[in-house]
XYZ file of C-alpha atoms in Angstrom:
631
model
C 14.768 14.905 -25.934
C 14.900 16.968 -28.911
C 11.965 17.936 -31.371
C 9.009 16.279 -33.472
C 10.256 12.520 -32.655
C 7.836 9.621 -32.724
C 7.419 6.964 -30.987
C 4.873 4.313 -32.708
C 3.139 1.016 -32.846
C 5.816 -0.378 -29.884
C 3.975 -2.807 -27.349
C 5.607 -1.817 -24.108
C 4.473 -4.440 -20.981
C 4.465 -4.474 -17.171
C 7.491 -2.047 -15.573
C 8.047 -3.842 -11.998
C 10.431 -0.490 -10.684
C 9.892 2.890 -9.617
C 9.886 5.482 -12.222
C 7.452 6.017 -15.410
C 7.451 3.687 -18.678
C 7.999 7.022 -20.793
C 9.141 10.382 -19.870
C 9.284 13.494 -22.227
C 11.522 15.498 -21.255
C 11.942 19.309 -21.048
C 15.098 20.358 -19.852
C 16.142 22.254 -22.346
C 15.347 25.075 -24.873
C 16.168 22.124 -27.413
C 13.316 19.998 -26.098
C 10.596 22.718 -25.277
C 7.428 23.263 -28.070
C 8.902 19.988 -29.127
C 5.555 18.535 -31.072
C 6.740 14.784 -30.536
C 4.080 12.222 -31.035
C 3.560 8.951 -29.383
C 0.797 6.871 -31.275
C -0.677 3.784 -32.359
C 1.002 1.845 -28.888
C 0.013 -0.834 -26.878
C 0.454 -0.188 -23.049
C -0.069 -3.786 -21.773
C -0.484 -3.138 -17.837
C 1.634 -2.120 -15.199
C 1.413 -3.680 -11.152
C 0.376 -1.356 -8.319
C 3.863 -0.278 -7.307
C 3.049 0.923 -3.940
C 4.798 4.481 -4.146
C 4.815 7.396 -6.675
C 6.303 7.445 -9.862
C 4.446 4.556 -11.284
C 2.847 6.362 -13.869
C 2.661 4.721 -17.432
C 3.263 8.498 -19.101
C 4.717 11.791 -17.732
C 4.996 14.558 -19.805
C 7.245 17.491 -18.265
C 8.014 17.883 -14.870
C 6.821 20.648 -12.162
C 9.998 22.565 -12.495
C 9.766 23.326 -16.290
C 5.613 23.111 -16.293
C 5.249 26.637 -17.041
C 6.712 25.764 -20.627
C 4.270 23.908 -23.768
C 5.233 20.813 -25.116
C 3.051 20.556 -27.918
C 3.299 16.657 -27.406
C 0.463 14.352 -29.152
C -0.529 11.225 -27.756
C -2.917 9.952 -29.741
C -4.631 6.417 -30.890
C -3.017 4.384 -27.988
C -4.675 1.469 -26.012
C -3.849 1.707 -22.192
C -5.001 -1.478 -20.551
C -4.723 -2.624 -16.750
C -2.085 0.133 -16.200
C -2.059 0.349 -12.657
C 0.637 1.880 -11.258
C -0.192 4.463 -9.657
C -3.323 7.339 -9.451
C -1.619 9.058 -12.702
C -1.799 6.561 -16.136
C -1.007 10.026 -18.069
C 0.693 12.669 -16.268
C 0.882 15.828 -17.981
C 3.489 18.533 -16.264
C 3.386 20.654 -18.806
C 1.364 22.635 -21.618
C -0.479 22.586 -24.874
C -0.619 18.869 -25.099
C -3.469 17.044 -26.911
C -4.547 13.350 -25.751
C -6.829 12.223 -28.138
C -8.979 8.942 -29.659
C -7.181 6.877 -26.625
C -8.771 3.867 -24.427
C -7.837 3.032 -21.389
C -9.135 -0.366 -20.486
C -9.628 -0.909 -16.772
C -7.433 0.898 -15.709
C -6.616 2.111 -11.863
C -6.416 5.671 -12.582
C -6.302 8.796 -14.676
C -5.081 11.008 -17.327
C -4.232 13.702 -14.925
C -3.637 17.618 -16.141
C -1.211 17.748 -12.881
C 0.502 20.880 -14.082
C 0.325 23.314 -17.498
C -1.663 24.924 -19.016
C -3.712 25.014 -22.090
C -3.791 20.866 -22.734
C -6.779 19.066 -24.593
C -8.078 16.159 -23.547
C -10.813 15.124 -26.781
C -11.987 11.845 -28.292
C -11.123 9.340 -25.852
C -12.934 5.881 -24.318
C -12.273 5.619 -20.455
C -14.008 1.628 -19.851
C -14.132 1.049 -16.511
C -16.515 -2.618 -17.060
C -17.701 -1.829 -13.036
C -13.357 -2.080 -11.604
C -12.601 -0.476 -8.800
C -10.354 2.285 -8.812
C -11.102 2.908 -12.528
C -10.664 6.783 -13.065
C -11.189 9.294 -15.918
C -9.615 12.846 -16.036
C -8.539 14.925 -13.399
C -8.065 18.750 -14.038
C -5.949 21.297 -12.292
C -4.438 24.564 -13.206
C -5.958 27.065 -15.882
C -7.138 26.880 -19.470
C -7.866 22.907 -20.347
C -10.609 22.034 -22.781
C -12.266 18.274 -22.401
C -14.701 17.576 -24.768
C -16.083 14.309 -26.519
C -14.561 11.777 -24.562
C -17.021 8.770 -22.982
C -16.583 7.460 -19.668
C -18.394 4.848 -19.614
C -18.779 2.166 -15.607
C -15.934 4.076 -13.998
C -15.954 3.276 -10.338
C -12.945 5.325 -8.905
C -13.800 8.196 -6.617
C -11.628 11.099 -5.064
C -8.136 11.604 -7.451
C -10.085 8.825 -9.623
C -13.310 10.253 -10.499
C -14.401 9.748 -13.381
C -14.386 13.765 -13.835
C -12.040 15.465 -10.992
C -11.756 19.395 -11.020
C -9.568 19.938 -8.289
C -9.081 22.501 -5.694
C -6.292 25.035 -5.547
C -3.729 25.868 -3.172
C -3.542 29.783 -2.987
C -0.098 31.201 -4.007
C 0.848 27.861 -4.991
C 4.231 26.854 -5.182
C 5.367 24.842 -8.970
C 4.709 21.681 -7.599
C 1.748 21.903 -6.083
C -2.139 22.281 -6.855
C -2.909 25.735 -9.405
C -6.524 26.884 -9.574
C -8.181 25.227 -11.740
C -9.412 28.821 -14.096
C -11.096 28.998 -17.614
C -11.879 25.394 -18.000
C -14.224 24.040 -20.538
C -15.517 20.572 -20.639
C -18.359 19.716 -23.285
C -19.802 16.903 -25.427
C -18.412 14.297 -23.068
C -20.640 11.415 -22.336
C -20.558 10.148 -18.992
C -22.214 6.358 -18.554
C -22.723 4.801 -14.852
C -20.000 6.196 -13.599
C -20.389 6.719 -9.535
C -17.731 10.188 -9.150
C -18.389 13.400 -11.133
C -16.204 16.015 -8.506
C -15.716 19.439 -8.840
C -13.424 21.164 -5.287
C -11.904 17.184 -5.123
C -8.794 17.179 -2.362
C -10.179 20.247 -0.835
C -8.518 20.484 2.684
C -6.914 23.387 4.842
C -4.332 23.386 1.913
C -6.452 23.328 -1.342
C -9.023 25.991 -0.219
C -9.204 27.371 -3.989
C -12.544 26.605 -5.275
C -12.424 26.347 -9.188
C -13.305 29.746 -11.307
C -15.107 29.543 -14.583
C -15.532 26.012 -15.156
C -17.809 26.132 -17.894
C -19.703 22.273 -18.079
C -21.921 22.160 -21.006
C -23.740 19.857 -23.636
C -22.597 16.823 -21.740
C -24.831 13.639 -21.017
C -25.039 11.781 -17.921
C -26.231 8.280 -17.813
C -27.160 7.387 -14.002
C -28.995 5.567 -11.352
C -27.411 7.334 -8.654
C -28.923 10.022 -6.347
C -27.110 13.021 -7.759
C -25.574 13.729 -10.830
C -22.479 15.695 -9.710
C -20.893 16.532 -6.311
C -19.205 19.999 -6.048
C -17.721 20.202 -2.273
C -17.370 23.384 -2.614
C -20.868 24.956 -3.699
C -20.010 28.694 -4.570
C -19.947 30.505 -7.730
C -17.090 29.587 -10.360
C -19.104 26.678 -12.192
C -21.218 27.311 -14.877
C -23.669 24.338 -16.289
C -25.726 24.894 -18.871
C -27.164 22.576 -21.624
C -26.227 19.876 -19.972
C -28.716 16.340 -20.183
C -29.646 13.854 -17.597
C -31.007 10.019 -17.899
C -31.450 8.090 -15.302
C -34.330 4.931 -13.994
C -35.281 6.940 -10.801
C -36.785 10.278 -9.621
C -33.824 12.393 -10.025
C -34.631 15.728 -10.141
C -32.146 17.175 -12.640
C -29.981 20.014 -10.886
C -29.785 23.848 -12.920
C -28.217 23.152 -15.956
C -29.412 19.713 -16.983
C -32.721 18.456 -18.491
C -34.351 14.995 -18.234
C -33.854 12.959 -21.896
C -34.051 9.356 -23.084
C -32.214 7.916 -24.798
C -31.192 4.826 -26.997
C -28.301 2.844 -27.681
C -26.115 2.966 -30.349
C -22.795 0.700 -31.240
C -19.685 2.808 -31.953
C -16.633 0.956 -32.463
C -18.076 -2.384 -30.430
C -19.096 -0.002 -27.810
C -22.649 0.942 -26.855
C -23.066 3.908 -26.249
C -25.981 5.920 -25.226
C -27.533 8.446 -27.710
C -30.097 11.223 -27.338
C -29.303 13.923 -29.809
C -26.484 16.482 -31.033
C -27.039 18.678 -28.446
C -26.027 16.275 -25.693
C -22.764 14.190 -25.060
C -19.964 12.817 -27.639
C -20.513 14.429 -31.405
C -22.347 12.748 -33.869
C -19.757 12.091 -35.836
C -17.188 8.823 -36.762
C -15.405 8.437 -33.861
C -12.571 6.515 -33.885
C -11.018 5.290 -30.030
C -7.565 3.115 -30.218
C -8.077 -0.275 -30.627
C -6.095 -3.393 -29.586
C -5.289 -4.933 -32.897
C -4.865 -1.385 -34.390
C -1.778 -0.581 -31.397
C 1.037 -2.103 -30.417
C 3.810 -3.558 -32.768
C 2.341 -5.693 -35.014
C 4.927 -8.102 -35.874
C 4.435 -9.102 -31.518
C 0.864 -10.744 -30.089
C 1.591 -10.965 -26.626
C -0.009 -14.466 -25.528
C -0.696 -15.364 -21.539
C 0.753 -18.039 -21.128
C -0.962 -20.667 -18.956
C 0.635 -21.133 -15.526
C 1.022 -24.957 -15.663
C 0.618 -25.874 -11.316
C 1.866 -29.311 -10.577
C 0.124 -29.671 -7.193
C 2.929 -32.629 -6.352
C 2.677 -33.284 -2.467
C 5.966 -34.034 -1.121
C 6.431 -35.075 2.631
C 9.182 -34.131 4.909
C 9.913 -35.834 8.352
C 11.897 -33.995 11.921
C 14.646 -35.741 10.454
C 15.258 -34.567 7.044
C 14.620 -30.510 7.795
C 18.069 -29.640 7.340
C 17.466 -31.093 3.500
C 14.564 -28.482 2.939
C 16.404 -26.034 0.600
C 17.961 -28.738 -1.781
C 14.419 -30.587 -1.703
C 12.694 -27.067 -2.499
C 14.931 -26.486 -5.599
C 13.836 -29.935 -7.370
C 9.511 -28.235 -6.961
C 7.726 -26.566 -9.250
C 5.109 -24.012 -8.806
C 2.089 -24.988 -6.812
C 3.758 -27.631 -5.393
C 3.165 -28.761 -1.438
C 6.193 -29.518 1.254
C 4.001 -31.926 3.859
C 4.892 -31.785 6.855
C 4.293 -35.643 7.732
C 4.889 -35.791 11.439
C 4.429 -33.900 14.266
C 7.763 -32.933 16.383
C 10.596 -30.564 16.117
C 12.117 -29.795 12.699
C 15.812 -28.729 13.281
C 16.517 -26.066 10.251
C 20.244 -24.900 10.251
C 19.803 -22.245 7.437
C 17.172 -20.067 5.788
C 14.391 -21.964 4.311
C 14.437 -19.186 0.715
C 10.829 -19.388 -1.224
C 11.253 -18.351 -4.958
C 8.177 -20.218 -6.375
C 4.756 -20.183 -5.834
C 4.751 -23.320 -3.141
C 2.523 -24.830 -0.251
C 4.445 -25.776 2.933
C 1.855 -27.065 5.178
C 1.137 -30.093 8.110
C -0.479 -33.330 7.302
C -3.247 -33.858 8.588
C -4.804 -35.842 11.840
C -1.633 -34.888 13.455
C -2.203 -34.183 17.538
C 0.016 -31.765 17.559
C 2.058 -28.532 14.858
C 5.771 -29.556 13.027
C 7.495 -26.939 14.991
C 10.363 -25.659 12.927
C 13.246 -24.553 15.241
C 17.109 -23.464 15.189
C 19.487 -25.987 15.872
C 22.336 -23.903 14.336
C 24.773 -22.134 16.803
C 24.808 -18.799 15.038
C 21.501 -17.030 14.800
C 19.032 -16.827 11.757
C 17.823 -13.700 10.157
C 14.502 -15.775 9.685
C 12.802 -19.500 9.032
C 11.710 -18.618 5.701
C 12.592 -16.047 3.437
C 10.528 -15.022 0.685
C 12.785 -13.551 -2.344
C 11.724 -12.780 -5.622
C 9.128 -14.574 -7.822
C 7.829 -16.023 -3.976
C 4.560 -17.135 -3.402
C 3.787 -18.706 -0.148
C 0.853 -20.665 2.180
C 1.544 -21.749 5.060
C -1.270 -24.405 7.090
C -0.990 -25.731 10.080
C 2.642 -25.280 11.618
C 4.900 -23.629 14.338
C 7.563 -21.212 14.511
C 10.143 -21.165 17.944
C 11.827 -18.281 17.893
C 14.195 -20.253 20.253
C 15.406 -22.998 21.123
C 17.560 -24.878 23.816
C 20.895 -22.816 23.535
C 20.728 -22.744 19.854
C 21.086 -19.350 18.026
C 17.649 -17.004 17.953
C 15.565 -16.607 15.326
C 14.827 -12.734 14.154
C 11.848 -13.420 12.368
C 9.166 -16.184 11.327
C 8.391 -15.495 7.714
C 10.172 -11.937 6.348
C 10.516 -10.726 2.756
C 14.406 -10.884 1.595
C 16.526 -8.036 1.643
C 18.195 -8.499 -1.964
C 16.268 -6.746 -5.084
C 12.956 -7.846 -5.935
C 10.627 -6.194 -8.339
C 7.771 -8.523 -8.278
C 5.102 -8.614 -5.611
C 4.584 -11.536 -3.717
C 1.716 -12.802 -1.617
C 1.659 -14.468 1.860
C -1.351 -16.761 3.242
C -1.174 -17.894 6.857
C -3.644 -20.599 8.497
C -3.792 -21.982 11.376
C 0.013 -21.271 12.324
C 1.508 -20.749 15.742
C 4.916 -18.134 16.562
C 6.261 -17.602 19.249
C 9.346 -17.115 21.658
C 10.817 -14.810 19.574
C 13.287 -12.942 22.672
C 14.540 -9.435 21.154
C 12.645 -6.216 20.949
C 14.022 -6.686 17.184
C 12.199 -9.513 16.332
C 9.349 -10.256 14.605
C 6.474 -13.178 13.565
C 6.051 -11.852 10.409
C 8.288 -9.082 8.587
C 8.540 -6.917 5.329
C 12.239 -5.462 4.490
C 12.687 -2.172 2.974
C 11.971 -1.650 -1.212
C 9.528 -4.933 -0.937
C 6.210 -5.106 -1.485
C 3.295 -7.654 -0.784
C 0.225 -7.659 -2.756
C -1.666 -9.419 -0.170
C -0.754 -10.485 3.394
C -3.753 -13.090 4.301
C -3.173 -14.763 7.992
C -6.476 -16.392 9.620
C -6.655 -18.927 12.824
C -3.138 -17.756 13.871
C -1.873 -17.088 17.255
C 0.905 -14.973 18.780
C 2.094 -15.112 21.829
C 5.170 -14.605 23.746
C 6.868 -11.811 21.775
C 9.441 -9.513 22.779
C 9.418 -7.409 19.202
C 5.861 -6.957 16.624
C 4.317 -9.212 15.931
C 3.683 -8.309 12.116
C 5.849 -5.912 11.168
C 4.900 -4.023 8.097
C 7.122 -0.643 8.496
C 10.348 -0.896 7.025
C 9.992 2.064 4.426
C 10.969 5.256 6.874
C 11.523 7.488 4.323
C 8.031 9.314 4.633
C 7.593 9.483 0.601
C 4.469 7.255 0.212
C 6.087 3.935 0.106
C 4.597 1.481 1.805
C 5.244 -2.598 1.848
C 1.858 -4.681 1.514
C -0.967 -3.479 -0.706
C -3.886 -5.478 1.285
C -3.645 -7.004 4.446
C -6.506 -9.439 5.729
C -5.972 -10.888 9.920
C -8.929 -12.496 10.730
C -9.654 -14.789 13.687
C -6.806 -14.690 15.191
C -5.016 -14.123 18.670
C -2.326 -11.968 20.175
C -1.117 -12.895 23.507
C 1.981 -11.129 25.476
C 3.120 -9.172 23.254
C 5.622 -6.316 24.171
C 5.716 -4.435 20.625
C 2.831 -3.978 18.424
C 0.493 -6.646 17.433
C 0.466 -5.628 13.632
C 2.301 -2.502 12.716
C 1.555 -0.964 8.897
C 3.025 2.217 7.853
C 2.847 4.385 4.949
C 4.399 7.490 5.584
C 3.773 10.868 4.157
C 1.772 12.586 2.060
C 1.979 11.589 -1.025
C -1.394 11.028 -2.850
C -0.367 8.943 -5.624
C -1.444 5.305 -4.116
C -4.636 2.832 -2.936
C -3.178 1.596 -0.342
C -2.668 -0.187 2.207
C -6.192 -1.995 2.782
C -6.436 -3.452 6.263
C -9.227 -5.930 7.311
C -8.845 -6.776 10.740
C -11.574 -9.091 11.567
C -12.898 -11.657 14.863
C -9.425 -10.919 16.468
C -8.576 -10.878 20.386
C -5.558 -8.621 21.818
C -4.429 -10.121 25.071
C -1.775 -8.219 27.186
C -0.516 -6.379 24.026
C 2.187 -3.728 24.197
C 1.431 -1.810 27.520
C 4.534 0.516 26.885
C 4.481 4.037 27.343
C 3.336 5.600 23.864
C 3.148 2.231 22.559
C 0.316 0.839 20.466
C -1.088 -2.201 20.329
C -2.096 -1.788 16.767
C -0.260 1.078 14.798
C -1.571 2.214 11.425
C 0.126 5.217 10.270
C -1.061 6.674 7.082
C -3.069 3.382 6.364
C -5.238 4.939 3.763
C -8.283 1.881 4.438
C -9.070 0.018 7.892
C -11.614 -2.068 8.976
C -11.275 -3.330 12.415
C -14.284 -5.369 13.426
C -15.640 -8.433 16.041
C -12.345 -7.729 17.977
C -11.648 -7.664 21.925
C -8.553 -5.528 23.119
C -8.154 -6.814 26.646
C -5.040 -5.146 28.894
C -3.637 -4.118 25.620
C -2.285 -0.296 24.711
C -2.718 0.836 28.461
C 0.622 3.121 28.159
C -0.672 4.813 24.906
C -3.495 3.300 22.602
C -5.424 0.030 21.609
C -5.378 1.250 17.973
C -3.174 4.257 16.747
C -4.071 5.993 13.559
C -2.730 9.004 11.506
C -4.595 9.551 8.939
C -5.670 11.530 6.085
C -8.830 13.594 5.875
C -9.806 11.150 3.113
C -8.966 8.204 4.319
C -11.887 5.472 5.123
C -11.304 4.421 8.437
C -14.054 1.727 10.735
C -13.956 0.509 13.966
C -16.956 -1.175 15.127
C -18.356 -3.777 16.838
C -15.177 -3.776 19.539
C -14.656 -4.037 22.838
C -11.899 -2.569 24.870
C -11.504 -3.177 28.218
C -8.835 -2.088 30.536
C -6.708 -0.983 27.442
C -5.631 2.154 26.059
C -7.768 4.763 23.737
C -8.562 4.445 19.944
C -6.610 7.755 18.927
C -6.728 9.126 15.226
C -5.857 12.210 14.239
C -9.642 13.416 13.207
C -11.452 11.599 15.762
C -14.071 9.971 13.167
C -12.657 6.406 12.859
C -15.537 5.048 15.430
C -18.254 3.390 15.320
C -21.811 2.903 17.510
C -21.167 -0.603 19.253
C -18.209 0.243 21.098
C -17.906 -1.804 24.482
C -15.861 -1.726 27.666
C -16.938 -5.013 28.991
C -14.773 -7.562 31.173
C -14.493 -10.517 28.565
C -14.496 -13.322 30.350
C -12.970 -15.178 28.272
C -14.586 -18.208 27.458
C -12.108 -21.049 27.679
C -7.965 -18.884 27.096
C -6.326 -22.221 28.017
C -7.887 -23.599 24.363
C -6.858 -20.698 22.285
C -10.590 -19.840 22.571
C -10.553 -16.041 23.273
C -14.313 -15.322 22.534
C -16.489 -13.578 24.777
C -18.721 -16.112 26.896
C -22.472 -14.852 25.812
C -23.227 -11.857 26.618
C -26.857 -10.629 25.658
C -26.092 -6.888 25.458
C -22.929 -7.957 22.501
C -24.162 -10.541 21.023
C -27.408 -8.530 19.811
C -25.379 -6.339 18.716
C -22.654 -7.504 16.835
C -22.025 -7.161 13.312
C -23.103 -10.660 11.885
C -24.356 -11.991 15.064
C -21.228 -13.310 16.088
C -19.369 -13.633 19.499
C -16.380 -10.719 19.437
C -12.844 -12.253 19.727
C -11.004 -14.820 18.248
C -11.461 -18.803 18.568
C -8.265 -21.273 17.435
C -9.779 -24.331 18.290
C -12.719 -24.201 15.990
């Protein structure tokens, strides 16, 4: 609030909740043309947070966008700030962002809305990270010039360059056309996305309008040097140079140059001449020892893992939670005999800890109920939580004990760090209610990764894994990448795996899906239902797999998608189960079969196809499709 405040050589670390690290606002006359500057700090990361508002920066907001700043941020080192698409967002006008770096870093400095801001003497360093963006441009009158973007790999809203697409008579909050843009001397340096007409859809049908690109340099080895989706008149290159290893023709507007390296700043950085990319001049990007506060150095400290094994036998399960508070992290709960473990309360996971079987045993530790009252789940995962689970079971009931709503499930008090869940060769099942679940997130939590291989489920009245609590339709969703490989789903009434991210927000990754070598047996034959439901699930792969009597009241696999979305099913075969639907009909692939499986031995756990020439040729890394648990 207010006018010409500073805010200088703080180091400001990882915000776990929603909302942006720094906001200028502009509510006010009082804080409008307000020529605050924010320099010299050290931006030391930020976590995916799996919704919007996890920018680092916002300047402005939509509402008062039409009015200028004046804001400076200038000489500050961004590094692994991940939050969200937007590292910078800039809502408002006649901002300058200069002689930055952002350091591997998922996103952008994003011109979202304003007019009239320069972007100008900034390092975007990629080092070959996914995700890693540059600048994305929309609405009228921006200048970017001498900035290097150098191994960016982030495509669509993280392009290394972005010029978006408009949405005609747009409404404050949405996309402007992007009009009298001029972007020069930048240097661009094996970066895979140069876009101009990104996000164009039925919405943004407003092609950019005198983009003038000129003087810039383009390092490559790809096949073009730009993409422009929309290809009509309103971009104009000229003077623009090209190098790259391979017979690239250079497009209008470019010519072919060499060129040679030169170290600015500890960074080399390709040179041909003054007419082409950054100025030949001292340029001076933020450095780390130069930002932050510089009485603090920030030091990682080293994660010290025990790896102490201690053993647990039938008889001592209702002990678990007082024998879990005396681990540290990495430490391992063995399981030391097979047999029924009688829990009478939550099992609650706040470290990083292994709870697995020992091995040689003929048979899983089955962990069971033998409390009257129901539990809300076997193990809860709260805060801080990091959990892998080998080799056990999971009875949802037992004798005329109270239920069990869920295997594994996130908790449902306040947690701001992600956790991650790995599964292996695990069994659950019996869980009674259409309620229940295997595996469950709760609302406002949010996995980083959700790995389960050699895992069967079977006997399931609810989903299996349940990954849909946020309902709100804003963007949120609750695990970032999901892996299920090898494993089986048998009699299932819900869903077999249910991910949602509702929506339309365009601010996250996420999710990631990999489902991989995995049979479907008998799987939610509803009406409508789904065997596997993926709404808004913004990456799938769904290979090796065999759907068999699954999804015959609605689908096998539902999508709803986005039109840029990366979707892949392949190498499948569905037979006697419902249809593949997605809402632009381009998720599938060539080796798509409706062949009786024939199981080869079901009573085993083995749910692989018994050879079949006309598959097995066929399939993506010459394996059998379906799942096998008693490899």
């Amino acid at each position: 609030m207010g006018k010409h405040n500073r805010i200088d050589h703080c180091t400001i670390g990882n915000k776990m909740n929603a909302g942006p690290t720094l906001i200028v606002e502009l509510n006010d006359e009082r804080s409008q043309e307000n020529y605050h500057s924010i320099d010299h700090n050290y931006f030391n990361g930020r976590q995916r947070l799996g919704s919007n508002g996890g920018e680092t920066m916002r300047i402005g907001v939509s509402r008062y966008s039409l009015t200028a700043s004046r804001t400076m941020i200038k000489d500050n080192y961004f590094e692994h700030c991940n939050g969200e698409v937007e590292i910078v967002s800039i809502k408002s006008g006649e901002n300058e962002v200069s002689s930055n770096t952002f350091y591997e870093c998922e996103g952008s400095v994003v011109l979202r809305h304003g007019s009239k801001n320069v972007v100008n003497g900034n390092l975007f360093l990629g080092n070959g990270k996914s995700f890693t963006g540059g600048v994305r441009i929309i609405n009228p009158g921006h200048k970017v010039f001498d900035n290097v973007f150098k191994d960016l790999k982030g495509s669509a809203f993280r392009a290394a360059l972005a010029v978006m697409n408009g949405v005609p008579n747009s409404a404050i909050n949405r996309y402007y056309q992007v009009k009298d843009a001029t972007i020069y001397h930048n240097t661009f340096i094996d970066c895979d996305h140069i876009d101009f007409g990104t996000g164009k859809d039925a919405e943004r049908t407003l092609a950019p309008e005198n983009v003038q690109f000129k003087h810039n340099l383009v390092v490559t080895t790809a096949d073009a040097v730009y993409t422009d989706y929309n290809r009509q008149a309103g971009l104009v290159f000229s003077g623009n140079a090209v190098s790259t290893t391979n017979k690239l023709n250079p497009p209008q507007g470019f010519e072919s140059v060499k060129v040679k390296n030169k170290t600015i700043n500890g960074i080399g950085i390709p040179i041909s001449n003054k007419t082409f990319g950054i100025a030949q001049t001292e340029i001076k990007w933020a450095e780390k020892k130069n930002a932050g506060a510089s009485w603090f150095k920030p030091n990682a400290a080293a994660r010290t893992l025990k790896n102490r094994k201690v053993s647990i036998k039938p008889a001592d399960a209702e002990s678990i939670n007082q024998l879990l508070a005396g681990l540290q992290n990495g430490d391992t709960i063995l399981f030391s005999q097979s047999g029924n473990y009688k829990v009478k309360e939550e099992i609650i996971i706040k470290k990083e800890l292994v709870l697995m079987a020992a091995k040689g045993l003929k048979e899983k530790p089955v962990l069971v109920n033998a409390a009257t009252d129901p539990l809300a789940a076997f193990i809860t995962i709260e805060n801080g939580g990091k959990l892998w689970v080998d080799g056990l079971a999971f009875s949802g009931t037992f004798e005329s004990f109270g239920d069990v709503q869920a295997g594994i499930k996130s908790t449902t008090k306040p947690m701001n760090k992600h956790y991650n869940l790995n599964i292996s060769n695990c069994r659950f099942y019996n869980f009674s209610e259409s309620t229940f679940s295997a595996i469950k997130a709760t609302k406002s939590t949010f996995a980083d990764s959700i790995i389960i291989k050699n895992t069967l489920f079977d006997n399931i009245s609810g989903t299996a894994i349940d990954f849909s609590a946020e309902k709100e339709d804003k963007g949120i969703y609750n695990a970032e990448h999901m892996l299920i490989e090898n494993c089986v789903f048998s009699n299932i009434l819900g869903s077999a795996i249910n991910l949602y991210r509702g929506g339309n927000d365009e601010s996250t990754l996420g999710p990631f899906l990999t489902i991989n070598q995995c049979s479907f047996n008998n799987v939610d034959n509803r009406e409508k239902g789904a065997a596997v439901r993926l709404i808004g699930v913004q990456r799938a792969t769904i290979f090796n797999s065999i759907f068999y009597k699954s999804g015959q009241g609605g689908s096998s696999i539902k999508f709803e998608e986005y039109l840029a979305d990366d979707l892949n099913v392949n190498y499948c075969n569905f037979y006697q189960s419902g249809k593949v639907s997605s809402t632009y009909g381009k998720v599938m692939g060539k080796q798509i079969y409706n062949i009786d499986p024939d199981f080869a031995h079901a009573s085993v756990n083995d749910f692989t196809m018994k050879t079949n020439d006309t598959i097995k040729n066929n399939t993506r890394n010459k394996n059998y499709l379906g799942a096998n648990l008693n490899r």
